[in-house]
JSON list of C-alpha atoms in Angstrom, two decimals:
[
{"chain": "A", "resi": 1, "resn": "MET", "atom": "CA", "xyz": [37.29, 84.11, 267.11]},
{"chain": "A", "resi": 2, "resn": "THR", "atom": "CA", "xyz": [34.96, 80.67, 266.10]},
{"chain": "A", "resi": 3, "resn": "THR", "atom": "CA", "xyz": [31.65, 80.43, 266.92]},
{"chain": "A", "resi": 4, "resn": "VAL", "atom": "CA", "xyz": [32.11, 77.89, 269.44]},
{"chain": "A", "resi": 5, "resn": "GLU", "atom": "CA", "xyz": [34.69, 80.06, 271.27]},
{"chain": "A", "resi": 6, "resn": "HIS", "atom": "CA", "xyz": [32.32, 82.58, 271.43]},
{"chain": "A", "resi": 7, "resn": "LYS", "atom": "CA", "xyz": [29.66, 80.95, 273.00]},
{"chain": "A", "resi": 8, "resn": "ARG", "atom": "CA", "xyz": [32.20, 79.71, 275.09]},
{"chain": "A", "resi": 9, "resn": "GLY", "atom": "CA", "xyz": [33.11, 83.25, 276.44]},
{"chain": "A", "resi": 10, "resn": "ASN", "atom": "CA", "xyz": [29.61, 84.13, 276.93]},
{"chain": "A", "resi": 11, "resn": "VAL", "atom": "CA", "xyz": [28.87, 81.03, 279.01]},
{"chain": "A", "resi": 12, "resn": "LEU", "atom": "CA", "xyz": [32.05, 82.12, 281.08]},
{"chain": "A", "resi": 13, "resn": "VAL", "atom": "CA", "xyz": [31.02, 85.78, 280.99]},
{"chain": "A", "resi": 14, "resn": "ARG", "atom": "CA", "xyz": [27.78, 84.88, 282.56]},
{"chain": "A", "resi": 15, "resn": "ALA", "atom": "CA", "xyz": [28.89, 82.47, 285.03]},
{"chain": "A", "resi": 16, "resn": "ALA", "atom": "CA", "xyz": [31.12, 85.06, 286.82]},
{"chain": "A", "resi": 17, "resn": "LEU", "atom": "CA", "xyz": [28.33, 87.80, 286.52]},
{"chain": "A", "resi": 18, "resn": "ALA", "atom": "CA", "xyz": [26.14, 85.05, 288.22]},
{"chain": "A", "resi": 19, "resn": "LEU", "atom": "CA", "xyz": [28.76, 84.30, 290.87]},
{"chain": "A", "resi": 20, "resn": "PHE", "atom": "CA", "xyz": [29.29, 88.10, 291.57]},
{"chain": "A", "resi": 21, "resn": "LEU", "atom": "CA", "xyz": [25.66, 88.52, 292.30]},
{"chain": "A", "resi": 22, "resn": "PHE", "atom": "CA", "xyz": [25.34, 85.48, 294.44]},
{"chain": "A", "resi": 23, "resn": "LYS", "atom": "CA", "xyz": [28.57, 86.59, 296.54]},
{"chain": "A", "resi": 24, "resn": "ILE", "atom": "CA", "xyz": [27.00, 90.23, 297.14]},
{"chain": "A", "resi": 25, "resn": "PHE", "atom": "CA", "xyz": [23.98, 88.06, 298.08]},
{"chain": "A", "resi": 26, "resn": "VAL", "atom": "CA", "xyz": [26.11, 85.86, 300.74]},
{"chain": "A", "resi": 27, "resn": "LEU", "atom": "CA", "xyz": [28.04, 88.94, 301.87]},
{"chain": "A", "resi": 28, "resn": "ALA", "atom": "CA", "xyz": [24.88, 91.48, 302.22]},
{"chain": "A", "resi": 29, "resn": "LEU", "atom": "CA", "xyz": [22.96, 88.55, 304.44]},
{"chain": "A", "resi": 30, "resn": "SER", "atom": "CA", "xyz": [26.13, 87.70, 306.81]},
{"chain": "A", "resi": 31, "resn": "LEU", "atom": "CA", "xyz": [26.07, 91.68, 307.51]},
{"chain": "A", "resi": 32, "resn": "ALA", "atom": "CA", "xyz": [21.95, 91.40, 307.97]},
{"chain": "A", "resi": 33, "resn": "THR", "atom": "CA", "xyz": [22.47, 88.92, 310.42]},
{"chain": "A", "resi": 34, "resn": "ARG", "atom": "CA", "xyz": [22.52, 91.47, 313.37]},
{"chain": "A", "resi": 35, "resn": "SER", "atom": "CA", "xyz": [19.16, 92.48, 312.49]},
{"chain": "A", "resi": 36, "resn": "LEU", "atom": "CA", "xyz": [17.45, 89.29, 310.92]},
{"chain": "A", "resi": 37, "resn": "LEU", "atom": "CA", "xyz": [18.93, 86.94, 313.37]},
{"chain": "A", "resi": 38, "resn": "PRO", "atom": "CA", "xyz": [20.16, 89.08, 316.77]},
{"chain": "A", "resi": 39, "resn": "GLU", "atom": "CA", "xyz": [21.25, 85.78, 318.51]},
{"chain": "A", "resi": 40, "resn": "TYR", "atom": "CA", "xyz": [23.04, 84.37, 315.54]},
{"chain": "A", "resi": 41, "resn": "PHE", "atom": "CA", "xyz": [26.41, 86.11, 316.67]},
{"chain": "A", "resi": 42, "resn": "ASN", "atom": "CA", "xyz": [27.42, 85.01, 320.22]},
{"chain": "A", "resi": 43, "resn": "GLU", "atom": "CA", "xyz": [29.60, 87.88, 321.44]},
{"chain": "A", "resi": 44, "resn": "ASN", "atom": "CA", "xyz": [30.90, 85.54, 324.74]},
{"chain": "A", "resi": 45, "resn": "ALA", "atom": "CA", "xyz": [31.84, 82.85, 321.80]},
{"chain": "A", "resi": 46, "resn": "TYR", "atom": "CA", "xyz": [33.54, 85.86, 320.20]},
{"chain": "A", "resi": 47, "resn": "TYR", "atom": "CA", "xyz": [35.57, 86.83, 323.43]},
{"chain": "A", "resi": 48, "resn": "GLY", "atom": "CA", "xyz": [36.18, 83.22, 324.29]},
{"chain": "A", "resi": 49, "resn": "ASN", "atom": "CA", "xyz": [37.86, 82.52, 321.33]},
{"chain": "A", "resi": 50, "resn": "PHE", "atom": "CA", "xyz": [40.93, 84.12, 319.41]},
{"chain": "A", "resi": 51, "resn": "HIS", "atom": "CA", "xyz": [39.94, 87.41, 318.01]},
{"chain": "A", "resi": 52, "resn": "TRP", "atom": "CA", "xyz": [42.06, 90.08, 316.46]},
{"chain": "A", "resi": 53, "resn": "PRO", "atom": "CA", "xyz": [42.49, 92.96, 317.81]},
{"chain": "A", "resi": 54, "resn": "ARG", "atom": "CA", "xyz": [42.45, 91.59, 320.69]},
{"chain": "A", "resi": 55, "resn": "GLN", "atom": "CA", "xyz": [41.04, 94.95, 322.50]},
{"chain": "A", "resi": 56, "resn": "GLN", "atom": "CA", "xyz": [38.66, 95.22, 320.04]},
{"chain": "A", "resi": 57, "resn": "ALA", "atom": "CA", "xyz": [34.96, 94.95, 320.36]},
{"chain": "A", "resi": 58, "resn": "PRO", "atom": "CA", "xyz": [32.94, 93.03, 317.92]},
{"chain": "A", "resi": 59, "resn": "THR", "atom": "CA", "xyz": [32.00, 94.90, 314.82]},
{"chain": "A", "resi": 60, "resn": "GLN", "atom": "CA", "xyz": [30.01, 94.84, 311.62]},
{"chain": "A", "resi": 61, "resn": "ALA", "atom": "CA", "xyz": [32.65, 93.66, 309.85]},
{"chain": "A", "resi": 62, "resn": "THR", "atom": "CA", "xyz": [33.53, 91.24, 312.54]},
{"chain": "A", "resi": 63, "resn": "ARG", "atom": "CA", "xyz": [30.73, 88.86, 310.96]},
{"chain": "A", "resi": 64, "resn": "LEU", "atom": "CA", "xyz": [32.59, 88.49, 307.80]},
{"chain": "A", "resi": 65, "resn": "ALA", "atom": "CA", "xyz": [35.89, 87.40, 309.79]},
{"chain": "A", "resi": 66, "resn": "THR", "atom": "CA", "xyz": [35.28, 85.00, 312.35]},
{"chain": "A", "resi": 67, "resn": "TRP", "atom": "CA", "xyz": [37.07, 81.83, 313.82]},
{"chain": "A", "resi": 68, "resn": "ASP", "atom": "CA", "xyz": [40.22, 80.98, 311.40]},
{"chain": "A", "resi": 69, "resn": "ALA", "atom": "CA", "xyz": [40.01, 84.00, 309.76]},
{"chain": "A", "resi": 70, "resn": "GLN", "atom": "CA", "xyz": [41.14, 86.17, 312.66]},
{"chain": "A", "resi": 71, "resn": "HIS", "atom": "CA", "xyz": [44.08, 83.90, 313.04]},
{"chain": "A", "resi": 72, "resn": "TYR", "atom": "CA", "xyz": [44.95, 84.86, 309.06]},
{"chain": "A", "resi": 73, "resn": "LEU", "atom": "CA", "xyz": [44.36, 88.60, 309.82]},
{"chain": "A", "resi": 74, "resn": "PHE", "atom": "CA", "xyz": [46.59, 88.55, 312.80]},
{"chain": "A", "resi": 75, "resn": "LEU", "atom": "CA", "xyz": [49.45, 86.54, 310.94]},
{"chain": "A", "resi": 76, "resn": "ALA", "atom": "CA", "xyz": [49.18, 89.03, 308.06]},
{"chain": "A", "resi": 77, "resn": "THR", "atom": "CA", "xyz": [49.91, 91.96, 310.22]},
{"chain": "A", "resi": 78, "resn": "GLU", "atom": "CA", "xyz": [51.84, 90.63, 313.23]},
{"chain": "A", "resi": 79, "resn": "GLY", "atom": "CA", "xyz": [54.13, 88.04, 311.34]},
{"chain": "A", "resi": 80, "resn": "TYR", "atom": "CA", "xyz": [55.02, 84.46, 312.52]},
{"chain": "A", "resi": 81, "resn": "HIS", "atom": "CA", "xyz": [56.34, 84.39, 316.08]},
{"chain": "A", "resi": 82, "resn": "ALA", "atom": "CA", "xyz": [57.51, 81.19, 318.18]},
{"chain": "A", "resi": 83, "resn": "GLY", "atom": "CA", "xyz": [54.72, 80.27, 320.80]},
{"chain": "A", "resi": 84, "resn": "GLN", "atom": "CA", "xyz": [51.83, 81.81, 318.81]},
{"chain": "A", "resi": 85, "resn": "ARG", "atom": "CA", "xyz": [48.73, 79.75, 318.37]},
{"chain": "A", "resi": 86, "resn": "SER", "atom": "CA", "xyz": [48.49, 81.06, 314.76]},
{"chain": "A", "resi": 87, "resn": "ILE", "atom": "CA", "xyz": [51.34, 79.62, 313.36]},
{"chain": "A", "resi": 88, "resn": "THR", "atom": "CA", "xyz": [49.73, 76.71, 313.02]},
{"chain": "A", "resi": 89, "resn": "PHE", "atom": "CA", "xyz": [48.08, 78.22, 309.79]},
{"chain": "A", "resi": 90, "resn": "PHE", "atom": "CA", "xyz": [50.14, 77.98, 306.53]},
{"chain": "A", "resi": 91, "resn": "PRO", "atom": "CA", "xyz": [51.52, 81.30, 305.36]},
{"chain": "A", "resi": 92, "resn": "LEU", "atom": "CA", "xyz": [50.78, 81.88, 301.40]},
{"chain": "A", "resi": 93, "resn": "PHE", "atom": "CA", "xyz": [47.31, 83.34, 302.20]},
{"chain": "A", "resi": 94, "resn": "PRO", "atom": "CA", "xyz": [48.46, 85.88, 305.05]},
{"chain": "A", "resi": 95, "resn": "TRP", "atom": "CA", "xyz": [51.51, 86.79, 302.91]},
{"chain": "A", "resi": 96, "resn": "LEU", "atom": "CA", "xyz": [49.06, 87.50, 299.85]},
{"chain": "A", "resi": 97, "resn": "ILE", "atom": "CA", "xyz": [46.39, 89.42, 302.66]},
{"chain": "A", "resi": 98, "resn": "ARG", "atom": "CA", "xyz": [49.72, 91.66, 303.69]},
{"chain": "A", "resi": 99, "resn": "LEU", "atom": "CA", "xyz": [50.76, 92.57, 300.01]},
{"chain": "A", "resi": 100, "resn": "THR", "atom": "CA", "xyz": [47.18, 93.42, 298.69]},
{"chain": "A", "resi": 101, "resn": "ALA", "atom": "CA", "xyz": [46.32, 95.60, 302.03]},
{"chain": "A", "resi": 102, "resn": "ALA", "atom": "CA", "xyz": [49.09, 97.61, 301.01]},
{"chain": "A", "resi": 103, "resn": "LEU", "atom": "CA", "xyz": [47.14, 99.15, 298.30]},
{"chain": "A", "resi": 104, "resn": "PRO", "atom": "CA", "xyz": [45.73, 101.92, 299.51]},
{"chain": "A", "resi": 105, "resn": "GLY", "atom": "CA", "xyz": [41.90, 101.98, 301.27]},
{"chain": "A", "resi": 106, "resn": "ILE", "atom": "CA", "xyz": [41.94, 98.38, 301.42]},
{"chain": "A", "resi": 107, "resn": "GLY", "atom": "CA", "xyz": [43.16, 97.07, 305.00]},
{"chain": "A", "resi": 108, "resn": "PRO", "atom": "CA", "xyz": [43.68, 93.34, 305.91]},
{"chain": "A", "resi": 109, "resn": "LEU", "atom": "CA", "xyz": [39.94, 92.48, 305.73]},
{"chain": "A", "resi": 110, "resn": "GLY", "atom": "CA", "xyz": [39.28, 94.29, 302.78]},
{"chain": "A", "resi": 111, "resn": "ALA", "atom": "CA", "xyz": [41.99, 92.40, 301.18]},
{"chain": "A", "resi": 112, "resn": "ALA", "atom": "CA", "xyz": [41.20, 88.80, 302.60]},
{"chain": "A", "resi": 113, "resn": "LEU", "atom": "CA", "xyz": [37.52, 89.45, 301.17]},
{"chain": "A", "resi": 114, "resn": "LEU", "atom": "CA", "xyz": [39.20, 90.43, 297.83]},
{"chain": "A", "resi": 115, "resn": "ILE", "atom": "CA", "xyz": [41.29, 87.46, 297.47]},
{"chain": "A", "resi": 116, "resn": "ALA", "atom": "CA", "xyz": [39.12, 84.85, 298.61]},
{"chain": "A", "resi": 117, "resn": "ASN", "atom": "CA", "xyz": [36.07, 86.18, 296.41]},
{"chain": "A", "resi": 118, "resn": "ALA", "atom": "CA", "xyz": [38.57, 86.74, 293.30]},
{"chain": "A", "resi": 119, "resn": "LEU", "atom": "CA", "xyz": [40.15, 83.64, 293.53]},
{"chain": "A", "resi": 120, "resn": "SER", "atom": "CA", "xyz": [37.11, 81.38, 293.84]},
{"chain": "A", "resi": 121, "resn": "VAL", "atom": "CA", "xyz": [35.38, 82.79, 290.69]},
{"chain": "A", "resi": 122, "resn": "ALA", "atom": "CA", "xyz": [38.65, 82.49, 289.04]},
{"chain": "A", "resi": 123, "resn": "ALA", "atom": "CA", "xyz": [39.01, 79.18, 290.32]},
{"chain": "A", "resi": 124, "resn": "VAL", "atom": "CA", "xyz": [35.49, 78.12, 288.95]},
{"chain": "A", "resi": 125, "resn": "LEU", "atom": "CA", "xyz": [36.12, 79.54, 285.56]},
{"chain": "A", "resi": 126, "resn": "LEU", "atom": "CA", "xyz": [39.19, 77.65, 285.30]},
{"chain": "A", "resi": 127, "resn": "LEU", "atom": "CA", "xyz": [37.60, 74.73, 286.59]},
{"chain": "A", "resi": 128, "resn": "HIS", "atom": "CA", "xyz": [34.91, 75.18, 283.96]},
{"chain": "A", "resi": 129, "resn": "GLN", "atom": "CA", "xyz": [37.22, 75.22, 281.02]},
{"chain": "A", "resi": 130, "resn": "LEU", "atom": "CA", "xyz": [39.26, 72.12, 282.37]},
{"chain": "A", "resi": 131, "resn": "ILE", "atom": "CA", "xyz": [36.00, 70.02, 282.62]},
{"chain": "A", "resi": 132, "resn": "GLU", "atom": "CA", "xyz": [34.76, 71.10, 279.02]},
{"chain": "A", "resi": 133, "resn": "HIS", "atom": "CA", "xyz": [38.31, 70.15, 277.86]},
{"chain": "A", "resi": 134, "resn": "ARG", "atom": "CA", "xyz": [38.19, 66.80, 279.38]},
{"chain": "A", "resi": 135, "resn": "HIS", "atom": "CA", "xyz": [34.36, 66.11, 279.35]},
{"chain": "A", "resi": 136, "resn": "PRO", "atom": "CA", "xyz": [32.29, 68.58, 277.20]},
{"chain": "A", "resi": 137, "resn": "GLY", "atom": "CA", "xyz": [28.86, 69.27, 278.24]},
{"chain": "A", "resi": 138, "resn": "THR", "atom": "CA", "xyz": [29.57, 68.71, 281.61]},
{"chain": "A", "resi": 139, "resn": "ALA", "atom": "CA", "xyz": [30.75, 71.51, 283.03]},
{"chain": "A", "resi": 140, "resn": "ALA", "atom": "CA", "xyz": [27.85, 73.42, 284.15]},
{"chain": "A", "resi": 141, "resn": "ASP", "atom": "CA", "xyz": [26.25, 70.73, 286.18]},
{"chain": "A", "resi": 142, "resn": "SER", "atom": "CA", "xyz": [29.90, 69.77, 287.91]},
{"chain": "A", "resi": 143, "resn": "LEU", "atom": "CA", "xyz": [29.91, 73.52, 288.97]},
{"chain": "A", "resi": 144, "resn": "LEU", "atom": "CA", "xyz": [26.36, 73.49, 290.04]},
{"chain": "A", "resi": 145, "resn": "LEU", "atom": "CA", "xyz": [27.06, 70.60, 292.46]},
{"chain": "A", "resi": 146, "resn": "LEU", "atom": "CA", "xyz": [30.32, 72.30, 293.60]},
{"chain": "A", "resi": 147, "resn": "LEU", "atom": "CA", "xyz": [28.81, 75.55, 294.55]},
{"chain": "A", "resi": 148, "resn": "ALA", "atom": "CA", "xyz": [25.91, 73.57, 296.22]},
{"chain": "A", "resi": 149, "resn": "PHE", "atom": "CA", "xyz": [28.30, 71.53, 298.73]},
{"chain": "A", "resi": 150, "resn": "PRO", "atom": "CA", "xyz": [27.98, 73.24, 302.30]},
{"chain": "A", "resi": 151, "resn": "GLY", "atom": "CA", "xyz": [31.52, 73.64, 302.12]},
{"chain": "A", "resi": 152, "resn": "ALA", "atom": "CA", "xyz": [31.63, 76.12, 299.24]},
{"chain": "A", "resi": 153, "resn": "LEU", "atom": "CA", "xyz": [30.41, 78.96, 302.03]},
{"chain": "A", "resi": 154, "resn": "PHE", "atom": "CA", "xyz": [34.08, 79.24, 302.82]},
{"chain": "A", "resi": 155, "resn": "PHE", "atom": "CA", "xyz": [34.48, 80.54, 299.19]},
{"chain": "A", "resi": 156, "resn": "HIS", "atom": "CA", "xyz": [32.97, 83.75, 300.34]},
{"chain": "A", "resi": 157, "resn": "PHE", "atom": "CA", "xyz": [34.82, 84.60, 303.48]},
{"chain": "A", "resi": 158, "resn": "PRO", "atom": "CA", "xyz": [38.80, 85.09, 304.61]},
{"chain": "A", "resi": 159, "resn": "TYR", "atom": "CA", "xyz": [39.42, 81.39, 304.56]},
{"chain": "A", "resi": 160, "resn": "THR", "atom": "CA", "xyz": [41.96, 79.56, 302.18]},
{"chain": "A", "resi": 161, "resn": "GLU", "atom": "CA", "xyz": [39.31, 77.26, 300.54]},
{"chain": "A", "resi": 162, "resn": "SER", "atom": "CA", "xyz": [39.28, 79.69, 297.54]},
{"chain": "A", "resi": 163, "resn": "LEU", "atom": "CA", "xyz": [43.01, 79.58, 297.07]},
{"chain": "A", "resi": 164, "resn": "PHE", "atom": "CA", "xyz": [43.68, 75.95, 297.71]},
{"chain": "A", "resi": 165, "resn": "LEU", "atom": "CA", "xyz": [40.91, 75.16, 294.96]},
{"chain": "A", "resi": 166, "resn": "PHE", "atom": "CA", "xyz": [42.35, 77.97, 292.67]},
{"chain": "A", "resi": 167, "resn": "LEU", "atom": "CA", "xyz": [45.93, 76.45, 293.10]},
{"chain": "A", "resi": 168, "resn": "ALA", "atom": "CA", "xyz": [44.62, 72.89, 292.59]},
{"chain": "A", "resi": 169, "resn": "VAL", "atom": "CA", "xyz": [43.03, 73.62, 289.69]},
{"chain": "A", "resi": 170, "resn": "ALA", "atom": "CA", "xyz": [45.72, 75.46, 288.07]},
{"chain": "A", "resi": 171, "resn": "VAL", "atom": "CA", "xyz": [47.68, 72.57, 288.43]},
{"chain": "A", "resi": 172, "resn": "ALA", "atom": "CA", "xyz": [45.06, 70.18, 286.88]},
{"chain": "A", "resi": 173, "resn": "TRP", "atom": "CA", "xyz": [44.27, 72.68, 284.08]},
{"chain": "A", "resi": 174, "resn": "ALA", "atom": "CA", "xyz": [48.24, 72.90, 283.16]},
{"chain": "A", "resi": 175, "resn": "VAL", "atom": "CA", "xyz": [48.58, 69.32, 283.43]},
{"chain": "A", "resi": 176, "resn": "ALA", "atom": "CA", "xyz": [45.73, 68.51, 281.14]},
{"chain": "A", "resi": 177, "resn": "ARG", "atom": "CA", "xyz": [47.67, 70.68, 278.44]},
{"chain": "A", "resi": 178, "resn": "GLU", "atom": "CA", "xyz": [50.97, 69.03, 279.45]},
{"chain": "A", "resi": 179, "resn": "ARG", "atom": "CA", "xyz": [52.32, 72.60, 280.32]},
{"chain": "A", "resi": 180, "resn": "TRP", "atom": "CA", "xyz": [54.64, 71.19, 282.97]},
{"chain": "A", "resi": 181, "resn": "LEU", "atom": "CA", "xyz": [56.47, 74.31, 283.96]},
{"chain": "A", "resi": 182, "resn": "LEU", "atom": "CA", "xyz": [53.59, 76.25, 284.29]},
{"chain": "A", "resi": 183, "resn": "ALA", "atom": "CA", "xyz": [51.87, 73.50, 286.64]},
{"chain": "A", "resi": 184, "resn": "ALA", "atom": "CA", "xyz": [55.28, 73.32, 288.75]},
{"chain": "A", "resi": 185, "resn": "VAL", "atom": "CA", "xyz": [54.23, 77.07, 290.15]},
{"chain": "A", "resi": 186, "resn": "PRO", "atom": "CA", "xyz": [50.72, 76.13, 291.80]},
{"chain": "A", "resi": 187, "resn": "ALA", "atom": "CA", "xyz": [52.15, 73.15, 292.63]},
{"chain": "A", "resi": 188, "resn": "PHE", "atom": "CA", "xyz": [54.88, 74.59, 294.71]},
{"chain": "A", "resi": 189, "resn": "LEU", "atom": "CA", "xyz": [52.60, 77.10, 296.34]},
{"chain": "A", "resi": 190, "resn": "ILE", "atom": "CA", "xyz": [49.85, 74.92, 297.25]},
{"chain": "A", "resi": 191, "resn": "PRO", "atom": "CA", "xyz": [52.00, 73.21, 300.27]},
{"chain": "A", "resi": 192, "resn": "LEU", "atom": "CA", "xyz": [52.00, 76.78, 301.62]},
{"chain": "A", "resi": 193, "resn": "THR", "atom": "CA", "xyz": [48.54, 77.21, 301.86]},
{"chain": "A", "resi": 194, "resn": "ARG", "atom": "CA", "xyz": [47.30, 73.88, 303.60]},
{"chain": "A", "resi": 195, "resn": "PRO", "atom": "CA", "xyz": [49.64, 70.76, 304.65]},
{"chain": "A", "resi": 196, "resn": "ASN", "atom": "CA", "xyz": [47.35, 68.23, 302.60]},
{"chain": "A", "resi": 197, "resn": "GLY", "atom": "CA", "xyz": [48.47, 70.51, 299.70]},
{"chain": "A", "resi": 198, "resn": "VAL", "atom": "CA", "xyz": [51.41, 68.18, 299.32]},
{"chain": "A", "resi": 199, "resn": "LEU", "atom": "CA", "xyz": [48.76, 65.43, 297.86]},
{"chain": "A", "resi": 200, "resn": "ILE", "atom": "CA", "xyz": [48.87, 67.49, 294.69]},
{"chain": "A", "resi": 201, "resn": "GLY", "atom": "CA", "xyz": [51.83, 65.24, 294.01]},
{"chain": "A", "resi": 202, "resn": "LEU", "atom": "CA", "xyz": [49.45, 62.26, 293.53]},
{"chain": "A", "resi": 203, "resn": "LEU", "atom": "CA", "xyz": [48.15, 63.77, 290.41]},
{"chain": "A", "resi": 204, "resn": "LEU", "atom": "CA", "xyz": [51.72, 65.04, 289.20]},
{"chain": "A", "resi": 205, "resn": "LEU", "atom": "CA", "xyz": [53.03, 61.32, 289.78]},
{"chain": "A", "resi": 206, "resn": "TYR", "atom": "CA", "xyz": [50.02, 59.99, 287.78]},
{"chain": "A", "resi": 207, "resn": "ALA", "atom": "CA", "xyz": [50.35, 62.54, 284.88]},
{"chain": "A", "resi": 208, "resn": "ALA", "atom": "CA", "xyz": [54.22, 62.12, 284.90]},
{"chain": "A", "resi": 209, "resn": "VAL", "atom": "CA", "xyz": [53.89, 58.37, 284.76]},
{"chain": "A", "resi": 210, "resn": "ALA", "atom": "CA", "xyz": [51.24, 58.57, 281.58]},
{"chain": "A", "resi": 211, "resn": "HIS", "atom": "CA", "xyz": [53.54, 60.62, 279.71]},
{"chain": "A", "resi": 212, "resn": "TRP", "atom": "CA", "xyz": [56.23, 58.38, 280.43]},
{"chain": "A", "resi": 213, "resn": "ARG", "atom": "CA", "xyz": [53.94, 55.66, 278.82]},
{"chain": "A", "resi": 214, "resn": "ARG", "atom": "CA", "xyz": [53.28, 57.47, 275.95]},
{"chain": "A", "resi": 215, "resn": "GLU", "atom": "CA", "xyz": [56.59, 59.23, 275.18]},
{"chain": "A", "resi": 216, "resn": "ARG", "atom": "CA", "xyz": [58.63, 55.88, 276.48]},
{"chain": "A", "resi": 217, "resn": "ARG", "atom": "CA", "xyz": [61.30, 58.48, 277.68]},
{"chain": "A", "resi": 218, "resn": "ILE", "atom": "CA", "xyz": [61.65, 60.79, 280.86]},
{"chain": "A", "resi": 219, "resn": "SER", "atom": "CA", "xyz": [61.12, 64.31, 280.21]},
{"chain": "A", "resi": 220, "resn": "LEU", "atom": "CA", "xyz": [62.44, 67.42, 282.13]},
{"chain": "A", "resi": 221, "resn": "GLY", "atom": "CA", "xyz": [59.47, 69.00, 282.20]},
{"chain": "A", "resi": 222, "resn": "PRO", "atom": "CA", "xyz": [57.13, 66.44, 284.29]},
{"chain": "A", "resi": 223, "resn": "MET", "atom": "CA", "xyz": [60.05, 65.72, 286.73]},
{"chain": "A", "resi": 224, "resn": "ILE", "atom": "CA", "xyz": [60.25, 69.62, 287.60]},
{"chain": "A", "resi": 225, "resn": "ALA", "atom": "CA", "xyz": [56.33, 69.34, 288.23]},
{"chain": "A", "resi": 226, "resn": "LEU", "atom": "CA", "xyz": [56.64, 66.13, 290.36]},
{"chain": "A", "resi": 227, "resn": "ALA", "atom": "CA", "xyz": [59.28, 67.77, 292.51]},
{"chain": "A", "resi": 228, "resn": "ALA", "atom": "CA", "xyz": [57.40, 71.22, 293.03]},
{"chain": "A", "resi": 229, "resn": "PRO", "atom": "CA", "xyz": [55.14, 70.28, 296.07]},
{"chain": "A", "resi": 230, "resn": "ALA", "atom": "CA", "xyz": [57.97, 68.60, 297.71]},
{"chain": "A", "resi": 231, "resn": "LEU", "atom": "CA", "xyz": [60.10, 71.80, 296.96]},
{"chain": "A", "resi": 232, "resn": "GLY", "atom": "CA", "xyz": [57.00, 73.83, 298.44]},
{"chain": "A", "resi": 233, "resn": "PHE", "atom": "CA", "xyz": [56.70, 72.38, 301.67]},
{"chain": "A", "resi": 234, "resn": "GLY", "atom": "CA", "xyz": [60.56, 72.39, 302.15]},
{"chain": "A", "resi": 235, "resn": "ALA", "atom": "CA", "xyz": [60.19, 76.33, 301.33]},
{"chain": "A", "resi": 236, "resn": "TYR", "atom": "CA", "xyz": [57.54, 75.90, 304.22]},
{"chain": "A", "resi": 237, "resn": "LEU", "atom": "CA", "xyz": [59.94, 74.36, 306.88]},
{"chain": "A", "resi": 238, "resn": "LEU", "atom": "CA", "xyz": [62.94, 76.89, 305.94]},
{"chain": "A", "resi": 239, "resn": "PHE", "atom": "CA", "xyz": [60.20, 79.86, 306.52]},
{"chain": "A", "resi": 240, "resn": "MET", "atom": "CA", "xyz": [59.42, 78.42, 310.13]},
{"chain": "A", "resi": 241, "resn": "LEU", "atom": "CA", "xyz": [62.68, 77.87, 310.69]},
{"chain": "A", "resi": 242, "resn": "ALA", "atom": "CA", "xyz": [63.95, 81.51, 310.14]},
{"chain": "A", "resi": 243, "resn": "ALA", "atom": "CA", "xyz": [60.46, 83.11, 311.39]},
{"chain": "A", "resi": 244, "resn": "THR", "atom": "CA", "xyz": [60.41, 81.06, 314.89]},
{"chain": "A", "resi": 245, "resn": "GLY", "atom": "CA", "xyz": [63.59, 79.03, 315.10]},
{"chain": "A", "resi": 246, "resn": "ASN", "atom": "CA", "xyz": [62.15, 75.60, 314.66]},
{"chain": "A", "resi": 247, "resn": "ALA", "atom": "CA", "xyz": [61.01, 74.19, 311.34]},
{"chain": "A", "resi": 248, "resn": "LEU", "atom": "CA", "xyz": [58.32, 72.28, 312.94]},
{"chain": "A", "resi": 249, "resn": "ALA", "atom": "CA", "xyz": [56.92, 74.86, 315.21]},
{"chain": "A", "resi": 250, "resn": "GLY", "atom": "CA", "xyz": [53.64, 75.29, 313.00]},
{"chain": "A", "resi": 251, "resn": "LEU", "atom": "CA", "xyz": [53.17, 71.52, 313.12]},
{"chain": "A", "resi": 252, "resn": "ASP", "atom": "CA", "xyz": [54.12, 71.29, 317.07]},
{"chain": "A", "resi": 253, "resn": "MET", "atom": "CA", "xyz": [51.66, 73.89, 317.65]},
{"chain": "A", "resi": 254, "resn": "GLN", "atom": "CA", "xyz": [48.80, 71.72, 316.14]}
]
């Protein structure tokens, strides 16, 4: 291992540790709101909105899984069925929750928190590598800006932001190294996470055109990667057709 690689590895380890400690702080603060900000959690709003299980009163853990998170936990446990409000949400995150919750002692909420936090850390570290590869010396400032953005709060809770960011960065990381088949995997999965995931196709189109201009030939790898987002969205439609009888049921419910 070279000195540069050793220093880069130390930077990633320190970044991962800092993120881990920050996440513990945010989650602990969320749980402490019951004492610190007793009026912050509104039980009337909890009962007035969708919550799962339906008959369950709010608990300490409820503070870590409100609003959209309740829909993901419901889908992970109950699945997709016609007429449900929850089917507006795309299936990859609920699938991952269901798969992880099968591990002993985790449960749906624990699985969702584990996935969201692990993938957000992985996404940030992968993004650090991507930026250092393309623009050396700017990665730290870029990541601080990302994590300071108010929407970064959702990287700590059971929402799809962490999964979506990880898949988007994974596509960009693979494309930057021209590993087209590797890029095709997250490019296929990202439209199963959120509908705007298909827009990753614009990045792949730009990369495929740049590759063609450089090589002056059409290669199979870029074409496979370019087709992956459309194939992923097609897989979503087929899943909804099988689960609800209507391929557009989720979009119609929105």
